[in-house]
PDB file of C-alpha atoms in Angstrom:
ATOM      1  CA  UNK B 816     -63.365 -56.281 -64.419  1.00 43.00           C
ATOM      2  CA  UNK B 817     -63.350 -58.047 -67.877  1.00 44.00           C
ATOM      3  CA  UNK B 818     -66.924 -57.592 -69.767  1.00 45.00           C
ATOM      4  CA  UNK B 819     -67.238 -61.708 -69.536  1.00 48.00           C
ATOM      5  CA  UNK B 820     -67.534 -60.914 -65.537  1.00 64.00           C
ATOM      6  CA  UNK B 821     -69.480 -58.156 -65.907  1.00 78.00           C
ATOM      7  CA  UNK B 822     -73.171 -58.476 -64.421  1.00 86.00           C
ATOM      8  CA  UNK B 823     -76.378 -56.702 -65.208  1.00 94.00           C
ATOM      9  CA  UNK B 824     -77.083 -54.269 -67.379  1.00 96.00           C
ATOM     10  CA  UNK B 825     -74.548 -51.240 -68.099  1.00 95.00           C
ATOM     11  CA  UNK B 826     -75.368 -48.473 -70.232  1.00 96.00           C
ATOM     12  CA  UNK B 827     -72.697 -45.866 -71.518  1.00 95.00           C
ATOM     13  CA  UNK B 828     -72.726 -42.586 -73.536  1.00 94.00           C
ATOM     14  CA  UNK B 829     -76.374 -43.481 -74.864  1.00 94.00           C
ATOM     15  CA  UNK B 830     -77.271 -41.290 -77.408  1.00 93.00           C
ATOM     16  CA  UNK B 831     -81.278 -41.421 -79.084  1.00 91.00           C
ATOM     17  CA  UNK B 832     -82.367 -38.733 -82.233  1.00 85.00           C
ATOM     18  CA  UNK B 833     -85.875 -38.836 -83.438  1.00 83.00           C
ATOM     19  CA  UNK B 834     -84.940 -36.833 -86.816  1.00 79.00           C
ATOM     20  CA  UNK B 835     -82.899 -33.811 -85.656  1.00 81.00           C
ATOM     21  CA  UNK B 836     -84.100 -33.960 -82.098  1.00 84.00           C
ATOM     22  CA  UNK B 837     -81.729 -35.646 -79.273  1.00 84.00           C
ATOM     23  CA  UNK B 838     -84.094 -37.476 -76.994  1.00 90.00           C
ATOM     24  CA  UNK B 839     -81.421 -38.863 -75.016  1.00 92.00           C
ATOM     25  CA  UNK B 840     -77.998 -37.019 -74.149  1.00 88.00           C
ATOM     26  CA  UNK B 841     -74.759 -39.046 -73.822  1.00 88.00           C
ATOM     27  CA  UNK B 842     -76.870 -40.988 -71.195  1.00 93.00           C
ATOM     28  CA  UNK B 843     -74.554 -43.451 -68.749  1.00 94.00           C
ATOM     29  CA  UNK B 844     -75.391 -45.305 -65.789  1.00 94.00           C
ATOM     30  CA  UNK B 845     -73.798 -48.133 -63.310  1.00 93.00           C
ATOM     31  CA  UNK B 846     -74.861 -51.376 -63.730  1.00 94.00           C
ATOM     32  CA  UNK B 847     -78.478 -51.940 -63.281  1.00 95.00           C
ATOM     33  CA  UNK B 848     -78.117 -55.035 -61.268  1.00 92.00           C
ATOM     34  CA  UNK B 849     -80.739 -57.957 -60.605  1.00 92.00           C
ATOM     35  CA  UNK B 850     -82.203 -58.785 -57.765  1.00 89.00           C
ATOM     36  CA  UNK B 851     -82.824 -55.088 -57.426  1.00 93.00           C
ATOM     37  CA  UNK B 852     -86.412 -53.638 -58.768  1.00 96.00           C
ATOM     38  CA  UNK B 853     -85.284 -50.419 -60.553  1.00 97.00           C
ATOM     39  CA  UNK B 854     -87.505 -47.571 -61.589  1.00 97.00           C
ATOM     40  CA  UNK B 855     -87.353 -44.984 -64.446  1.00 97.00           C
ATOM     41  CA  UNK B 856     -89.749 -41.719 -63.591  1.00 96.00           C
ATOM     42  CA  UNK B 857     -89.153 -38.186 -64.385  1.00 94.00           C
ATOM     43  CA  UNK B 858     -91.067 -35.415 -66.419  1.00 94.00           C
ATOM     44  CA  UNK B 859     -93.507 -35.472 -69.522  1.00 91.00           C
ATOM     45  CA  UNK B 860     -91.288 -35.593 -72.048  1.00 89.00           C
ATOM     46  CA  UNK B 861     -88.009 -36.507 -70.248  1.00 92.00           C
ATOM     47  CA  UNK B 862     -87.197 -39.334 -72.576  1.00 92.00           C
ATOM     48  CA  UNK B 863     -88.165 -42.358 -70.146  1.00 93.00           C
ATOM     49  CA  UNK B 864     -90.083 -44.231 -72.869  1.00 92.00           C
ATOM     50  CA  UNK B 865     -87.391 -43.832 -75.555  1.00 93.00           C
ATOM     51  CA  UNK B 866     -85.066 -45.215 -72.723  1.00 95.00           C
ATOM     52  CA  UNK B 867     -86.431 -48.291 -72.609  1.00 94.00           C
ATOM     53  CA  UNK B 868     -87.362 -48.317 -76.042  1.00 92.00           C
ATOM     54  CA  UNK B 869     -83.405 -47.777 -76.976  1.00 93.00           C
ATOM     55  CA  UNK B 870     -83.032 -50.756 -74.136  1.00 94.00           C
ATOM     56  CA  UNK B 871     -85.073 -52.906 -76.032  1.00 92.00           C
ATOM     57  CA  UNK B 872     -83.832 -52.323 -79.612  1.00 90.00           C
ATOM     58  CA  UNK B 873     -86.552 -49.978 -80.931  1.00 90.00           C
ATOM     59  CA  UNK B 874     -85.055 -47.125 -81.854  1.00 89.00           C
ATOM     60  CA  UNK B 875     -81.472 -46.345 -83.286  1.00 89.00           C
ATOM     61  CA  UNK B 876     -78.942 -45.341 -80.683  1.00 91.00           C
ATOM     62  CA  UNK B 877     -75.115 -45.171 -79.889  1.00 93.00           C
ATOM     63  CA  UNK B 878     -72.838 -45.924 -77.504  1.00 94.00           C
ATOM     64  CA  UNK B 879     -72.513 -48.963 -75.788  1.00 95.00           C
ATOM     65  CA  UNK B 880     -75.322 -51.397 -73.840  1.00 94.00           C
ATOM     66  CA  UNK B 881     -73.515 -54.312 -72.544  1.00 94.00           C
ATOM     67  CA  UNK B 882     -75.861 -57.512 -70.675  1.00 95.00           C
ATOM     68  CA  UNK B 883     -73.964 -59.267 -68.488  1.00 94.00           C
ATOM     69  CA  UNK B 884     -71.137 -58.339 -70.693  1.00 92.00           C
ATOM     70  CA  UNK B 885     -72.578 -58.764 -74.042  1.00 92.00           C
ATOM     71  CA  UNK B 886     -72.563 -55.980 -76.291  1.00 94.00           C
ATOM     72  CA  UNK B 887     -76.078 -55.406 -76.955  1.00 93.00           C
ATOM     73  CA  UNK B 888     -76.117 -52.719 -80.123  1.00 91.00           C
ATOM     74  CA  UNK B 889     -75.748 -54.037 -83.051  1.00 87.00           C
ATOM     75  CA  UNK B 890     -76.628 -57.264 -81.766  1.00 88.00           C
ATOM     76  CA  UNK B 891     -79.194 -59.614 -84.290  1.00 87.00           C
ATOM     77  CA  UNK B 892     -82.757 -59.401 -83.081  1.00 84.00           C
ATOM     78  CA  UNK B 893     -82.739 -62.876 -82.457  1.00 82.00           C
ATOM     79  CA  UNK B 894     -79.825 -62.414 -79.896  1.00 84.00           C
ATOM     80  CA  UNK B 895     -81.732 -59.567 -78.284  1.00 86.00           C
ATOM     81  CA  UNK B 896     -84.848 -61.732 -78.370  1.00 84.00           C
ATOM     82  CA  UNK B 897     -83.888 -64.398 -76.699  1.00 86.00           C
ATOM     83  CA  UNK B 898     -82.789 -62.386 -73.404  1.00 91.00           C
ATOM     84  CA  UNK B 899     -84.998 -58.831 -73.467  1.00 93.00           C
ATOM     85  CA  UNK B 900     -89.044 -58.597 -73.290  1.00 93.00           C
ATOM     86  CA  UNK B 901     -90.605 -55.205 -73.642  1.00 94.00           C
ATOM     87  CA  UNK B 902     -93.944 -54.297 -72.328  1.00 93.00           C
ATOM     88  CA  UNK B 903     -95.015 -51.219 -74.253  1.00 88.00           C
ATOM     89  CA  UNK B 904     -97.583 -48.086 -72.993  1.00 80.00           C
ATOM     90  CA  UNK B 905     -99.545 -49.186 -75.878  1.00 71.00           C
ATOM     91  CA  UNK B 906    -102.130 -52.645 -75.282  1.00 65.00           C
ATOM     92  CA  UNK B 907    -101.849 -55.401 -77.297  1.00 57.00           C
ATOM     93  CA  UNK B 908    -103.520 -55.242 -80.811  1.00 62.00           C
ATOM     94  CA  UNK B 909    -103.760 -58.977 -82.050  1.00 58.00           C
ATOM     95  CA  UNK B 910    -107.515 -58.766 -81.778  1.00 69.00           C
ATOM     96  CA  UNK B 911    -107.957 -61.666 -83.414  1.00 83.00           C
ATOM     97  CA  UNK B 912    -106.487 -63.972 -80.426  1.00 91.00           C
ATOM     98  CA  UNK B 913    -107.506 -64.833 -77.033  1.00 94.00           C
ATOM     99  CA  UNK B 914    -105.384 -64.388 -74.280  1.00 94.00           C
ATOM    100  CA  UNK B 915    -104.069 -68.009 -74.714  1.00 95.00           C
ATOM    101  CA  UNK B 916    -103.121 -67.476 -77.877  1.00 93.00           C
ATOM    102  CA  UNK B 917    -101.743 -64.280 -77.454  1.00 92.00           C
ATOM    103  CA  UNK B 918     -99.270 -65.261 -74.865  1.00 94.00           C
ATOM    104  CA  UNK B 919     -98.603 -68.592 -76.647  1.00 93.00           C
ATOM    105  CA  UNK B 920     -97.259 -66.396 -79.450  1.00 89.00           C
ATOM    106  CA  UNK B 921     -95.393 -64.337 -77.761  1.00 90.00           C
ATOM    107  CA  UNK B 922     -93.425 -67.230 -75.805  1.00 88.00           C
ATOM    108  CA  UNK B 923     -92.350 -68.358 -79.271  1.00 83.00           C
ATOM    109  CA  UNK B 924     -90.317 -65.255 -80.231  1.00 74.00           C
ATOM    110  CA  UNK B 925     -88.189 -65.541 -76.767  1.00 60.00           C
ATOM    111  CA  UNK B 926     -85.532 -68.237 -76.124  1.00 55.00           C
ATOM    112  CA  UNK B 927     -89.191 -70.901 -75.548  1.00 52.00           C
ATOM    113  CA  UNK B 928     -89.413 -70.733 -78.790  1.00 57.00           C
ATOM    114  CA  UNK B 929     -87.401 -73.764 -79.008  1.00 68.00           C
ATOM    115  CA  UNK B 930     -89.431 -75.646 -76.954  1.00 72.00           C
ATOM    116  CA  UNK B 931     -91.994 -78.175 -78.126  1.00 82.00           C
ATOM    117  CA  UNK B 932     -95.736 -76.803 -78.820  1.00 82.00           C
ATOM    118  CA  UNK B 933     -97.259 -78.843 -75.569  1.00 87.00           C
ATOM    119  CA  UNK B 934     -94.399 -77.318 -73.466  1.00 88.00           C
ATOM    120  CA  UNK B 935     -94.893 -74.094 -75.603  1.00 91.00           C
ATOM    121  CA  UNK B 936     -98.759 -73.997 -73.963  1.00 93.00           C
ATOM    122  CA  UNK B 937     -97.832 -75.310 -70.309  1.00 94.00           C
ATOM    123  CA  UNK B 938     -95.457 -72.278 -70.413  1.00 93.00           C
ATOM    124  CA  UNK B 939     -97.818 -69.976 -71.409  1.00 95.00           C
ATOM    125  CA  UNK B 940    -100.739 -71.587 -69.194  1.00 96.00           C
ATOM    126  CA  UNK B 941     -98.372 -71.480 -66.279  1.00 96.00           C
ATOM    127  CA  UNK B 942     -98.086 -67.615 -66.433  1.00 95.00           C
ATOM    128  CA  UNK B 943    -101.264 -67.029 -66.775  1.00 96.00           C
ATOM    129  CA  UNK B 944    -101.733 -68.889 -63.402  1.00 95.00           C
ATOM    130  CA  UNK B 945     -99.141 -66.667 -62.146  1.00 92.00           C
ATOM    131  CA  UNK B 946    -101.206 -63.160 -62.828  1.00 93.00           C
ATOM    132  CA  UNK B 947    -104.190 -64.898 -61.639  1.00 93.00           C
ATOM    133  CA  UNK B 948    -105.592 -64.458 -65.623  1.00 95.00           C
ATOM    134  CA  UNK B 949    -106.388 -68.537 -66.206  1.00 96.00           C
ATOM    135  CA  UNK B 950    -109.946 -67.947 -66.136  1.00 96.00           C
ATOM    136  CA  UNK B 951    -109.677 -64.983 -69.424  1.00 96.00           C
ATOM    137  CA  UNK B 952    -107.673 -67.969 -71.163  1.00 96.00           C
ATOM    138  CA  UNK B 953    -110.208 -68.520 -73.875  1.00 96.00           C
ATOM    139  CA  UNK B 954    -111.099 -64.669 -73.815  1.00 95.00           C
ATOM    140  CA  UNK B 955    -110.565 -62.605 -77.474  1.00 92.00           C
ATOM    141  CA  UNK B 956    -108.353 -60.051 -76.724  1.00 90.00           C
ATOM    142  CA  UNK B 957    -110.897 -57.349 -77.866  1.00 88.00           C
ATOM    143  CA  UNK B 958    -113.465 -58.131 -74.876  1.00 90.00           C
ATOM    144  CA  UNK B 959    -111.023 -57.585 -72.426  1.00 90.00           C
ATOM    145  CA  UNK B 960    -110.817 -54.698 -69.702  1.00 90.00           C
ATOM    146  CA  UNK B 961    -108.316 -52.078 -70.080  1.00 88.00           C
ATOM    147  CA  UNK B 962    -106.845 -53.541 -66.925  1.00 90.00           C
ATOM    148  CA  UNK B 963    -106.923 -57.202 -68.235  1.00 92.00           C
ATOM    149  CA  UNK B 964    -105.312 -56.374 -71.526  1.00 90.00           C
ATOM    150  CA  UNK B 965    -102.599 -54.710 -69.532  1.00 91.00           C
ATOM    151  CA  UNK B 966    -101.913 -57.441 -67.753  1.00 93.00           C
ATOM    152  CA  UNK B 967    -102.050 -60.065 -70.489  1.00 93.00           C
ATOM    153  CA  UNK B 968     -99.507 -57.255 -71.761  1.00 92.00           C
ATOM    154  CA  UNK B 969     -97.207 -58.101 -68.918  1.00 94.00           C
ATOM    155  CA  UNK B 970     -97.744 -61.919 -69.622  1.00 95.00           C
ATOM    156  CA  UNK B 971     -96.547 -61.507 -73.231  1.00 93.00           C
ATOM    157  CA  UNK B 972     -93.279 -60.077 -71.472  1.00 93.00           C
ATOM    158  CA  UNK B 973     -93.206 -62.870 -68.765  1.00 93.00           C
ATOM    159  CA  UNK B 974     -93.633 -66.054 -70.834  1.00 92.00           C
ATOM    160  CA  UNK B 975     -90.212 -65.459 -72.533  1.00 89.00           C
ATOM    161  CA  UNK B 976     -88.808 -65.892 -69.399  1.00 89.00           C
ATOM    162  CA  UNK B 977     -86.401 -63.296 -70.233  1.00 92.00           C
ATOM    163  CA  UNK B 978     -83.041 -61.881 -68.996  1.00 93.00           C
ATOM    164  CA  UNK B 979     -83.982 -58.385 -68.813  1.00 96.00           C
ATOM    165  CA  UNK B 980     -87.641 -57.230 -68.368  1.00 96.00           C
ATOM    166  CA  UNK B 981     -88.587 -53.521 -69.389  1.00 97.00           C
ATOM    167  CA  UNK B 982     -92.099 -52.516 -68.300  1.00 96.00           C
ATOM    168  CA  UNK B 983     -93.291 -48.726 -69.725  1.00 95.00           C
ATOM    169  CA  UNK B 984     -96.196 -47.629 -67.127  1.00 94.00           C
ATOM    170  CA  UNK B 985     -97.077 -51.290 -66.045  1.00 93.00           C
ATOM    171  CA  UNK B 986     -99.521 -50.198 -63.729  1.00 93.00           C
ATOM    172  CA  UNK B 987    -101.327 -47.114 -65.901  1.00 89.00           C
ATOM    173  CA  UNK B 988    -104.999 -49.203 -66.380  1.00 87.00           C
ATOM    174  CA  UNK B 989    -104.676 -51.025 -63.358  1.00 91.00           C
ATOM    175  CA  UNK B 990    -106.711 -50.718 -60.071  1.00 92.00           C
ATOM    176  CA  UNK B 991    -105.028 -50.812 -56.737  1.00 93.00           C
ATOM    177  CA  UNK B 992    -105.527 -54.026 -55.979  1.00 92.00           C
ATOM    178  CA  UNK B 993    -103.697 -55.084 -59.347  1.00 92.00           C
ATOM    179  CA  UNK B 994    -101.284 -52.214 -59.035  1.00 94.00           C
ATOM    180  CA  UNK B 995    -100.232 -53.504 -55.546  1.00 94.00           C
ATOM    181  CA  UNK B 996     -99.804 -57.316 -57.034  1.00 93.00           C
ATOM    182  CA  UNK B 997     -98.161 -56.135 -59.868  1.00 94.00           C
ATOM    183  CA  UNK B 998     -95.994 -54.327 -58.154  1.00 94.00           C
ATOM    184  CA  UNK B 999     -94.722 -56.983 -55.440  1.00 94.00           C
ATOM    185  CA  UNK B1000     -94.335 -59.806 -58.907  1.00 94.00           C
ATOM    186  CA  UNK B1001     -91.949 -57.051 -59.572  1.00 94.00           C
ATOM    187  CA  UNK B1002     -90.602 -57.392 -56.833  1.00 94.00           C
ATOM    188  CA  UNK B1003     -90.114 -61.210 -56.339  1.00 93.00           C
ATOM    189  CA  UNK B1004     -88.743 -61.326 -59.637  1.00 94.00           C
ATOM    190  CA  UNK B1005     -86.412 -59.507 -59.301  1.00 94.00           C
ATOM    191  CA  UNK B1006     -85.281 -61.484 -56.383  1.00 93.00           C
ATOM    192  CA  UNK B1007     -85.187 -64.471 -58.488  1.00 92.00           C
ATOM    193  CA  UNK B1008     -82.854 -62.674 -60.872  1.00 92.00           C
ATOM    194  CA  UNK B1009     -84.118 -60.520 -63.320  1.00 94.00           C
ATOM    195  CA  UNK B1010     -83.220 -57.867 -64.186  1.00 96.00           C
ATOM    196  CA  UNK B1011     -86.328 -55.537 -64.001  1.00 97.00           C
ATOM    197  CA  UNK B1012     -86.715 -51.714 -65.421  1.00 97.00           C
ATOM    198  CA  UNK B1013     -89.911 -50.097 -64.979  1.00 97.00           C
ATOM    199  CA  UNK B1014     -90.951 -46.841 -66.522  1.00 96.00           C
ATOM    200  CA  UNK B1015     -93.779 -44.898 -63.656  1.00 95.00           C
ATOM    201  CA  UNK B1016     -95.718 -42.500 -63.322  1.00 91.00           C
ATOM    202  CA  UNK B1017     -96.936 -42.173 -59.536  1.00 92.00           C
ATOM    203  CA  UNK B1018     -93.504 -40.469 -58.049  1.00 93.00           C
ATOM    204  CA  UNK B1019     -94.613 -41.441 -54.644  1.00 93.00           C
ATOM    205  CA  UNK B1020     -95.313 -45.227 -55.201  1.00 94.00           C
ATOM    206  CA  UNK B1021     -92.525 -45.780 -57.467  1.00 95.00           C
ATOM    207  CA  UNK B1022     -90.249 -44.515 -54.288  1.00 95.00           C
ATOM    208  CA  UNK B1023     -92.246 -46.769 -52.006  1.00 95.00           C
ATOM    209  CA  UNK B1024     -90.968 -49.838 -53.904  1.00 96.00           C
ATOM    210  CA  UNK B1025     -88.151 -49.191 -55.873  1.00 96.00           C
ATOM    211  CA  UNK B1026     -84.646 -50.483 -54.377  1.00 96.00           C
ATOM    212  CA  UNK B1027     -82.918 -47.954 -57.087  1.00 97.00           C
ATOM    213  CA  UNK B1028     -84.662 -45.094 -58.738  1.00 97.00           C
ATOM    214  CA  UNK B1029     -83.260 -42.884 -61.806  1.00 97.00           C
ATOM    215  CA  UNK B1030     -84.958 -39.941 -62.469  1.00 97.00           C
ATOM    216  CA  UNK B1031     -84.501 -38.563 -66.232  1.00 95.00           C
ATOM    217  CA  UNK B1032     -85.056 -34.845 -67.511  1.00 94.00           C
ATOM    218  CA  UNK B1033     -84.470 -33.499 -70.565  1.00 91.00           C
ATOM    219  CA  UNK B1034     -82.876 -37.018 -71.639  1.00 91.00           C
ATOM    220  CA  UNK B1035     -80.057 -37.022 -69.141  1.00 93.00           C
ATOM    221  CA  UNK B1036     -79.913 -38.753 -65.711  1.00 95.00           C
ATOM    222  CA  UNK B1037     -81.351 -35.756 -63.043  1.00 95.00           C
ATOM    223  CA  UNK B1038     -80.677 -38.342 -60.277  1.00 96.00           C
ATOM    224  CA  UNK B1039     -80.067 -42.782 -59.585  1.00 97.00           C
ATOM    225  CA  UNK B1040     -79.981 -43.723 -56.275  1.00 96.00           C
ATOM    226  CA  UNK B1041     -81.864 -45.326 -53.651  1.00 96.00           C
ATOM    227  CA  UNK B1042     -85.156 -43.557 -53.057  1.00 95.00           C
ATOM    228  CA  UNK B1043     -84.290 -41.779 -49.889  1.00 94.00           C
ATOM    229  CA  UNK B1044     -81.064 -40.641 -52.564  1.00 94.00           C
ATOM    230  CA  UNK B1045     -83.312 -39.706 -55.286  1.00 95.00           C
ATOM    231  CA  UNK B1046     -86.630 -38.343 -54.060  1.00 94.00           C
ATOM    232  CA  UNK B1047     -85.887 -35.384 -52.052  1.00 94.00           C
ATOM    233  CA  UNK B1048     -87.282 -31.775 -52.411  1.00 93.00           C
ATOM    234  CA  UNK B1049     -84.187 -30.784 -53.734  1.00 94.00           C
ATOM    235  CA  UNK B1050     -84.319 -33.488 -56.349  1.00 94.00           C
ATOM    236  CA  UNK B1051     -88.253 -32.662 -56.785  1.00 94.00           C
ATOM    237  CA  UNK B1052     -87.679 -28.963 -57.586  1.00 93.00           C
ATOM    238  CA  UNK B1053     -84.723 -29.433 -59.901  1.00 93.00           C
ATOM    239  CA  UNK B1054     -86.187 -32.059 -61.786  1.00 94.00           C
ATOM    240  CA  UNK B1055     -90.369 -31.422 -61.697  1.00 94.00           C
ATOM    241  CA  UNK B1056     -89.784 -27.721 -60.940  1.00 92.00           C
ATOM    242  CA  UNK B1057     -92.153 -28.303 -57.973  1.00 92.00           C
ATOM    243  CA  UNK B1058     -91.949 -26.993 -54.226  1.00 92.00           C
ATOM    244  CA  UNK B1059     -92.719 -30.468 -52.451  1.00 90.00           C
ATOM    245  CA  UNK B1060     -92.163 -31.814 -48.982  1.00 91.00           C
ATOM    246  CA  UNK B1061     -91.272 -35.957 -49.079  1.00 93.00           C
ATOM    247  CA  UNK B1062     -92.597 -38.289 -46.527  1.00 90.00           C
ATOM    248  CA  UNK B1063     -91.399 -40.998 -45.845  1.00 89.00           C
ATOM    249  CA  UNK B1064     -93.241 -42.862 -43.153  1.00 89.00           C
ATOM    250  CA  UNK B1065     -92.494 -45.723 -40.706  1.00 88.00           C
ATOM    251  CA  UNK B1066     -93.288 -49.271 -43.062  1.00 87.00           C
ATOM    252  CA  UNK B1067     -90.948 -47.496 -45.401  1.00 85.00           C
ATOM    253  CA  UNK B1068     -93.384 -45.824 -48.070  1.00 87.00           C
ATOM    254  CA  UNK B1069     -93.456 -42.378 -49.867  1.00 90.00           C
ATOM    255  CA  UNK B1070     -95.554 -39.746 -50.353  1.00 90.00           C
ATOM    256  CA  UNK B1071     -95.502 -36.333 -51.593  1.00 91.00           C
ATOM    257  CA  UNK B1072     -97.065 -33.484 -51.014  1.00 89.00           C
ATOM    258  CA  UNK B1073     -96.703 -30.464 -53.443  1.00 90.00           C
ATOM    259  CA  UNK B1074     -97.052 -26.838 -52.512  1.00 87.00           C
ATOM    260  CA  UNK B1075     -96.735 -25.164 -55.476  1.00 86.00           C
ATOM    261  CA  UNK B1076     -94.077 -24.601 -58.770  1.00 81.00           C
ATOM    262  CA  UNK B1077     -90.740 -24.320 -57.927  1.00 65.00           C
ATOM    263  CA  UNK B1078     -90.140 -21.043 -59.705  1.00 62.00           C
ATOM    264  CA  UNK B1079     -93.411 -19.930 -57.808  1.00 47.00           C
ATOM    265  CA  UNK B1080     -94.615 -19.397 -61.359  1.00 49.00           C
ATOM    266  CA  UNK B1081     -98.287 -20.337 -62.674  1.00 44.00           C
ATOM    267  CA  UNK B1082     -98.393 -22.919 -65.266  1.00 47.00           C
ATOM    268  CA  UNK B1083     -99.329 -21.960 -68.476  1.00 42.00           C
ATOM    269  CA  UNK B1084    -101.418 -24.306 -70.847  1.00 37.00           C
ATOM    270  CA  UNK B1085     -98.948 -24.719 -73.447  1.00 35.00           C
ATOM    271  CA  UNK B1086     -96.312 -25.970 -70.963  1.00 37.00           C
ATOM    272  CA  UNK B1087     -98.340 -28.786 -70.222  1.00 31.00           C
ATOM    273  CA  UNK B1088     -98.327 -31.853 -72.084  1.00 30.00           C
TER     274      UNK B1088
END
């Protein structure tokens, strides 16, 4: 297959430092495909954010990331602009905007940002109606719920109608109602084409809607796979160094129940971070 054909995202011999420390390991993966919702979990300190972050163009890293066949490192911003949005751990900080504003801005650094300034603002009005956020429209950004911050977050990432869509703990303010509507916009997007990487937390609900899962430790892929693949007690030990038993019940969900440390050790403060 000729990188022209190529689709998705493929990812080979990936290699992160933060100074002297390797974050990420020679990391290489398949094509993450759209139409597929694909999750990133693993342990504190795994590497999962700098994954995305490398993804996105945030931090220096080698080997080859090729978008539908388009070498992606050492790409201009611009180029990586106009086809990747990143939604970060960390809220938005403009303060000084409402959440109009905010996402109006943030459509102009994707590939809208040709567009003119009334279509600039219908774009940017017509994801808000999308997260159900119209009515925080005129909002400042610093009035806003943990919760709605996070998801004007997400509408930062959405109005740039991007190629790829990286999402680090989407759902980490959220309630369960939002979580659960959050989770199937994932979902539908990604059936519309995107490409979509999430970064979470919650083992058992990433499993219960991911359609690929790859679980990182110590900045190498532990396991990518379906869920049923990926999230076993096998997997669970190795990677988490927990004793679990998986469910997985009849409408298709996860959950997990854990007994106790793999190594049947106590953990110590210090090895918790």
């Amino acid at each position: 297959m000729t990188l022209e054909r190529e689709r998705g995202l493929v990812v080979e011999g990936m290699r992160a430092r933060y100074g002297r420390r390797t974050v990420l390991a020679n990391l290489t993966l398949p094509a993450i495909e759209p139409s597929r919702l694909t999750i990133v979990a693993g342990p504190n300190g795994a590497g999962k954010s700098t994954f995305l972050r490398a993804l996105a163009g945030l931090v220096p890293v080698e080997g080859s990331l090729r978008l539908d066949g388009h070498e992606l490192i050492g790409a201009r911003p611009a180029e990586r602009a106009a086809s990747i949005a990143f939604m970060p751990q960390t809220l938005p900080h403009d303060l000084g905007f409402t959440v109009l504003e905010a996402v109006v801005h943030a459509c102009r650094s994707g590939e809208a940002r040709r567009l003119a300034p009334v279509e600039t603002v219908a774009q940017a009005v017509a994801t808000l109606d999308r997260l159900g956020l119209t009515s925080l429209s005129d909002v400042p950004l610093d009035r806003l719920s943990g919760g709605q911050r996070q998801l004007t977050s997400l509408a930062q990432a959405l109005v740039r109608r991007p190629r790829l869509l990286l999402l680090d703990e989407p759902l980490s303010a959220l309630d369960l109602h939002h979580q659960h509507a959050v989770l199937t916009l994932l979902r539908r997007l990604s059936e519309e084409g995107l490409i979509v990487v999430a970064v979470l937390h919650d083992l058992g609900l990433a499993a219960s809607w991911a359609d690929r899962m790859i679980l990182i430790r110590d900045g190498a892929v532990a396991a990518d796979g379906t869920p049923e693949m990926t999230v076993t007690s096998a997997t669970l030990a190795t990677v988490y160094n927990v004793s679990a038993i998986v469910h997985r019940h009849a409408d298709h969900s996860f959950s997990i129940s854990v007994q106790g440390f793999g190594d049947h050790k106590r953990c110590c403060p210090d090895e918790i971070l």
